[in-house]
XYZ file of C-alpha atoms in Angstrom:
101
model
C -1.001 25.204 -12.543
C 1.670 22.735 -11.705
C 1.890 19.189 -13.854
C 2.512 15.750 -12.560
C 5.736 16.263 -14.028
C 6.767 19.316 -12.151
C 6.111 17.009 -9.393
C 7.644 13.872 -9.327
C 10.160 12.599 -11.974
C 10.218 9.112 -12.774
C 13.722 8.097 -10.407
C 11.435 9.915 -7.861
C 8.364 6.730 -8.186
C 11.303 4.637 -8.225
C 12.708 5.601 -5.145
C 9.213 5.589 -3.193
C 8.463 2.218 -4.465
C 12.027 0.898 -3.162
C 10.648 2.141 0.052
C 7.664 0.738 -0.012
C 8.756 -2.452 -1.175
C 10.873 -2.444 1.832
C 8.216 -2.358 4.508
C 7.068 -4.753 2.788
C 9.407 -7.345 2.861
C 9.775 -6.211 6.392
C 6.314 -6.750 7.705
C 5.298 -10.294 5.916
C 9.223 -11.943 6.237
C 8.761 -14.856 8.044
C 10.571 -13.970 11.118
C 8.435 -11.144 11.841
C 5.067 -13.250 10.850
C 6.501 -16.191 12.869
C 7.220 -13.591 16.388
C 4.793 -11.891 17.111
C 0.307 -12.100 18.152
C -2.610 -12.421 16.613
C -3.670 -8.697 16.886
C -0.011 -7.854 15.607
C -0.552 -10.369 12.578
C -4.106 -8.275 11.919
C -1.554 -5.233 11.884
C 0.795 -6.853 9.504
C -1.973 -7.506 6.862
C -2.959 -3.944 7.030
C 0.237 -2.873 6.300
C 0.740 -5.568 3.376
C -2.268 -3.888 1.756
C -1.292 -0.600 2.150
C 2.107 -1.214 0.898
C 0.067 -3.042 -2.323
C -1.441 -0.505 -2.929
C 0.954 2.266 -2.171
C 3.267 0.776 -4.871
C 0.086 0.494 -7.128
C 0.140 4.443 -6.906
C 3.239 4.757 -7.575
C 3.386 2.545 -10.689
C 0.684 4.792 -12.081
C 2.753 7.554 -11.825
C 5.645 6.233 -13.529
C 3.214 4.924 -16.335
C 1.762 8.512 -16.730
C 5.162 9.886 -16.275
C 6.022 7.460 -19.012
C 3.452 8.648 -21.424
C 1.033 5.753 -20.913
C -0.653 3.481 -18.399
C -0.051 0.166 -19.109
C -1.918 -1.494 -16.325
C -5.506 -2.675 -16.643
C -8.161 -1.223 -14.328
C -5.500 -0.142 -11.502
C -9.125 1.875 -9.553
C -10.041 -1.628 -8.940
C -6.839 -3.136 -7.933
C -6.315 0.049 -5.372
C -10.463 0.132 -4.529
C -10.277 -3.213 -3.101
C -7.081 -3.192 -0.959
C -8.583 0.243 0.566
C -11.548 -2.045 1.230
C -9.360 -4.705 3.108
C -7.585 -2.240 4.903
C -10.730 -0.674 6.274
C -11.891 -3.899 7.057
C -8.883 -4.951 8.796
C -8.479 -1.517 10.379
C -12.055 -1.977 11.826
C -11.741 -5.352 13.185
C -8.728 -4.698 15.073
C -10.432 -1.958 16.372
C -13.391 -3.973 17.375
C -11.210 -6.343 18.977
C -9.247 -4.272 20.835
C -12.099 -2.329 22.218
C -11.195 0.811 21.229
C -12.620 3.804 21.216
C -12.140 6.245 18.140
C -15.582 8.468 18.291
């Protein structure tokens, strides 16, 4: 059975949470907050959370790639932007009227 280790290296968290970070910036800079609709604002938050908590993940891979997790209660952190997501994810939905059953 494969480790974390024979997954991902450190560099490898790194990179992802460059990437991440980069949506990120993308998504809530204020020229793209400032252009576009409400629904696409809703859209924009969802994505801020995921990217949160995206790079949460991937700091907690570093940390145990590292040897120890530094963070305090990261579950929580992560547990409640999932919550906003869905919550954000559903509204939109509601909004838009549409149909995903």
């Amino acid at each position: 059975m494969a480790s974390l280790k024979d997954k991902f290296t450190i560099d490898d968290t790194k990179e992802l949470n460059a990437r991440i970070n980069r949506v990120l910036y993308q998504v809530t800079h204020a020229n793209t907050t400032t252009t576009v609709g409400v629904s696409e604002l809703q859209l924009i938050g969802v994505i801020d959370h995921l990217c949160k908590v995206s790079s949460m993940l991937c700091d907690m891979l570093e940390q145990q790639l590292d040897g120890h997790i530094e963070t305090f209660d990261p579950y929580s952190f992560i547990d409640r932007g999932l919550r906003t997501v869905e919550n954000g994810v559903s509204n939109f939905i509601k909004i838009k009227r549409i149909d995903v059953d």
